[in-house]
Amino acid sequence: MDVRRQAGCVILLLVMLTGCDSALPEQTATSDRLPAQEETVSQQEEAVRSALRETLNLSFRIFEAMEQKDYDYLQSVASTGVTINKDQNIISYRYGDQIIEVNFLKDLHLGNLEYRFYDLDETGTKMELGFAVLRESASEVYLQFVQGEEGWLFAGMITN
């Protein structure tokens, strides 16, 4: 990878991580809150940041594992119900009353991914991340995660 491309990747990563904080709800003036309220809000914001940081990192490792066909890693981060088909390089999982099958994705890296959004459910146990894949024809990738006993687990992926 040439120096300009590496620099572009580093800048993109910094922009993505900096943008993570801006996606959080705005705070009101601290004088409007009681100290206990400030602490609770701060804890909630830190929990959201932590979940986002962990799932972003996990997303990039999953993309790399698909590229490298690292079935062991994919299985190690998969939640219950996610199946890794080694023969066909397919990830399958249950979504409602149907089984979704998605081929392994290739050539996803900081140079052609753009972070779009996150959605953390009210319980803080389910997270979805959205990325745009910037190539000749743009596409999107949505990764779902669930909170396991020892951290976030991969729960599925949707592409268009």
Short mmCIF file of C-alpha atoms in Angstrom, two decimals:
data_model
loop_
_atom_site.label_atom_id
_atom_site.label_comp_id
_atom_site.label_asym_id
_atom_site.label_seq_id
_atom_site.Cartn_x
_atom_site.Cartn_y
_atom_site.Cartn_z
CA MET A 1 0.00 0.00 0.00
CA ASP A 2 1.53 3.35 -0.95
CA VAL A 3 2.03 6.17 1.56
CA ARG A 4 -0.89 8.28 0.31
CA ARG A 5 -3.30 5.36 0.59
CA GLN A 6 -2.02 4.54 4.10
CA ALA A 7 -2.43 8.16 5.13
CA GLY A 8 -5.93 8.17 3.68
CA CYS A 9 -6.80 5.05 5.66
CA VAL A 10 -5.50 6.58 8.88
CA ILE A 11 -7.41 9.81 8.26
CA LEU A 12 -10.60 7.87 7.49
CA LEU A 13 -10.24 5.86 10.71
CA LEU A 14 -9.72 9.03 12.75
CA VAL A 15 -12.76 10.66 11.16
CA MET A 16 -14.85 7.55 11.85
CA LEU A 17 -13.80 7.36 15.48
CA THR A 18 -14.17 11.10 15.99
CA GLY A 19 -17.64 10.93 14.45
CA CYS A 20 -18.63 8.26 16.96
CA ASP A 21 -18.82 10.83 19.73
CA SER A 22 -20.89 13.22 17.63
CA ALA A 23 -23.57 10.57 17.18
CA LEU A 24 -24.30 10.65 20.90
CA PRO A 25 -27.19 12.72 22.27
CA GLU A 26 -26.24 16.29 23.07
CA GLN A 27 -25.73 17.17 26.68
CA THR A 28 -27.52 20.04 28.34
CA ALA A 29 -25.64 22.51 30.48
CA THR A 30 -24.21 20.81 33.54
CA SER A 31 -25.88 23.31 35.85
CA ASP A 32 -29.27 21.94 34.70
CA ARG A 33 -28.49 18.51 36.16
CA LEU A 34 -27.99 17.18 39.61
CA PRO A 35 -24.62 15.49 40.24
CA ALA A 36 -26.24 12.03 40.29
CA GLN A 37 -27.93 12.74 36.93
CA GLU A 38 -24.62 13.87 35.43
CA GLU A 39 -22.95 10.68 36.58
CA THR A 40 -25.75 8.52 35.15
CA VAL A 41 -25.64 10.31 31.79
CA SER A 42 -21.86 10.06 31.72
CA GLN A 43 -22.04 6.32 32.46
CA GLN A 44 -24.65 5.84 29.74
CA GLU A 45 -22.57 7.76 27.20
CA GLU A 46 -19.47 5.78 28.11
CA ALA A 47 -21.43 2.51 27.73
CA VAL A 48 -22.53 3.59 24.24
CA ARG A 49 -18.99 4.62 23.27
CA SER A 50 -17.61 1.35 24.57
CA ALA A 51 -20.21 -0.71 22.68
CA LEU A 52 -19.54 1.25 19.49
CA ARG A 53 -15.78 0.95 19.83
CA GLU A 54 -15.95 -2.80 20.46
CA THR A 55 -18.37 -3.53 17.61
CA LEU A 56 -16.43 -1.36 15.14
CA ASN A 57 -13.24 -3.23 15.95
CA LEU A 58 -15.06 -6.54 15.75
CA SER A 59 -16.50 -5.55 12.35
CA PHE A 60 -13.06 -4.93 10.88
CA ARG A 61 -11.76 -8.22 12.28
CA ILE A 62 -14.78 -10.05 10.79
CA PHE A 63 -14.16 -8.44 7.38
CA GLU A 64 -10.51 -9.54 7.55
CA ALA A 65 -11.47 -13.07 8.69
CA MET A 66 -13.85 -13.43 5.73
CA GLU A 67 -11.10 -12.31 3.36
CA GLN A 68 -8.61 -14.75 4.91
CA LYS A 69 -11.21 -17.53 5.27
CA ASP A 70 -10.42 -17.73 8.97
CA TYR A 71 -13.33 -20.00 9.85
CA ASP A 72 -12.12 -20.57 13.41
CA TYR A 73 -12.14 -16.86 14.21
CA LEU A 74 -15.54 -16.34 12.61
CA GLN A 75 -16.97 -19.23 14.61
CA SER A 76 -15.36 -17.92 17.81
CA VAL A 77 -17.16 -14.55 17.54
CA ALA A 78 -20.46 -15.92 16.21
CA SER A 79 -23.51 -15.92 18.43
CA THR A 80 -25.80 -18.90 18.83
CA GLY A 81 -27.72 -19.45 15.62
CA VAL A 82 -24.99 -18.19 13.30
CA THR A 83 -23.50 -20.91 11.09
CA ILE A 84 -20.27 -20.64 9.11
CA ASN A 85 -20.36 -22.88 6.02
CA LYS A 86 -16.71 -23.64 5.24
CA ASP A 87 -17.43 -25.44 1.97
CA GLN A 88 -19.36 -22.59 0.38
CA ASN A 89 -18.00 -19.60 2.38
CA ILE A 90 -21.46 -18.61 3.53
CA ILE A 91 -22.69 -17.15 6.80
CA SER A 92 -26.24 -18.15 7.68
CA TYR A 93 -28.47 -17.11 10.56
CA ARG A 94 -32.12 -16.92 11.52
CA TYR A 95 -33.87 -13.59 11.00
CA GLY A 96 -37.44 -13.81 12.18
CA ASP A 97 -39.00 -16.86 10.57
CA GLN A 98 -36.47 -17.20 7.74
CA ILE A 99 -32.86 -18.26 7.29
CA ILE A 100 -30.60 -15.62 5.76
CA GLU A 101 -27.50 -16.74 3.85
CA VAL A 102 -24.76 -14.29 2.92
CA ASN A 103 -21.59 -15.03 0.98
CA PHE A 104 -18.30 -14.03 2.55
CA LEU A 105 -17.44 -10.48 1.61
CA LYS A 106 -14.11 -9.68 0.00
CA ASP A 107 -11.86 -6.65 -0.27
CA LEU A 108 -13.40 -4.64 2.57
CA HIS A 109 -10.91 -2.33 4.29
CA LEU A 110 -10.55 1.23 5.55
CA GLY A 111 -9.84 2.49 2.05
CA ASN A 112 -13.26 1.52 0.68
CA LEU A 113 -15.53 1.54 3.73
CA GLU A 114 -17.46 4.46 5.07
CA TYR A 115 -19.07 4.26 8.50
CA ARG A 116 -22.72 5.30 8.28
CA PHE A 117 -24.54 4.61 11.55
CA TYR A 118 -25.03 2.58 14.66
CA ASP A 119 -28.23 1.53 16.40
CA LEU A 120 -28.02 0.33 19.99
CA ASP A 121 -31.30 -1.02 21.33
CA GLU A 122 -32.84 0.30 24.54
CA THR A 123 -31.54 -2.65 26.58
CA GLY A 124 -27.97 -2.13 25.38
CA THR A 125 -27.72 -5.77 24.28
CA LYS A 126 -28.21 -5.50 20.52
CA MET A 127 -26.20 -3.32 18.15
CA GLU A 128 -26.34 -2.79 14.40
CA LEU A 129 -23.63 -1.01 12.43
CA GLY A 130 -24.00 0.28 8.89
CA PHE A 131 -21.20 0.78 6.37
CA ALA A 132 -21.15 1.97 2.78
CA VAL A 133 -18.80 0.06 0.50
CA LEU A 134 -17.28 2.51 -1.96
CA ARG A 135 -16.44 0.81 -5.24
CA GLU A 136 -17.56 1.24 -8.85
CA SER A 137 -21.10 0.60 -7.64
CA ALA A 138 -21.79 1.54 -4.04
CA SER A 139 -23.36 -0.97 -1.71
CA GLU A 140 -24.10 -1.23 1.97
CA VAL A 141 -23.29 -3.72 4.70
CA TYR A 142 -25.20 -3.98 7.96
CA LEU A 143 -23.72 -6.06 10.77
CA GLN A 144 -25.73 -7.17 13.78
CA PHE A 145 -24.23 -7.93 17.17
CA VAL A 146 -25.57 -9.19 20.49
CA GLN A 147 -24.06 -8.80 23.91
CA GLY A 148 -22.75 -12.13 25.17
CA GLU A 149 -21.43 -13.06 28.58
CA GLU A 150 -17.87 -12.15 27.61
CA GLY A 151 -18.46 -9.36 25.09
CA TRP A 152 -20.12 -8.62 21.78
CA LEU A 153 -20.87 -11.47 19.37
CA PHE A 154 -21.58 -11.44 15.65
CA ALA A 155 -25.29 -12.12 15.05
CA GLY A 156 -25.61 -11.66 11.28
CA MET A 157 -25.06 -9.46 8.29
CA ILE A 158 -27.16 -8.00 5.50
CA THR A 159 -25.85 -6.61 2.20
CA ASN A 160 -27.47 -5.12 -0.87
#
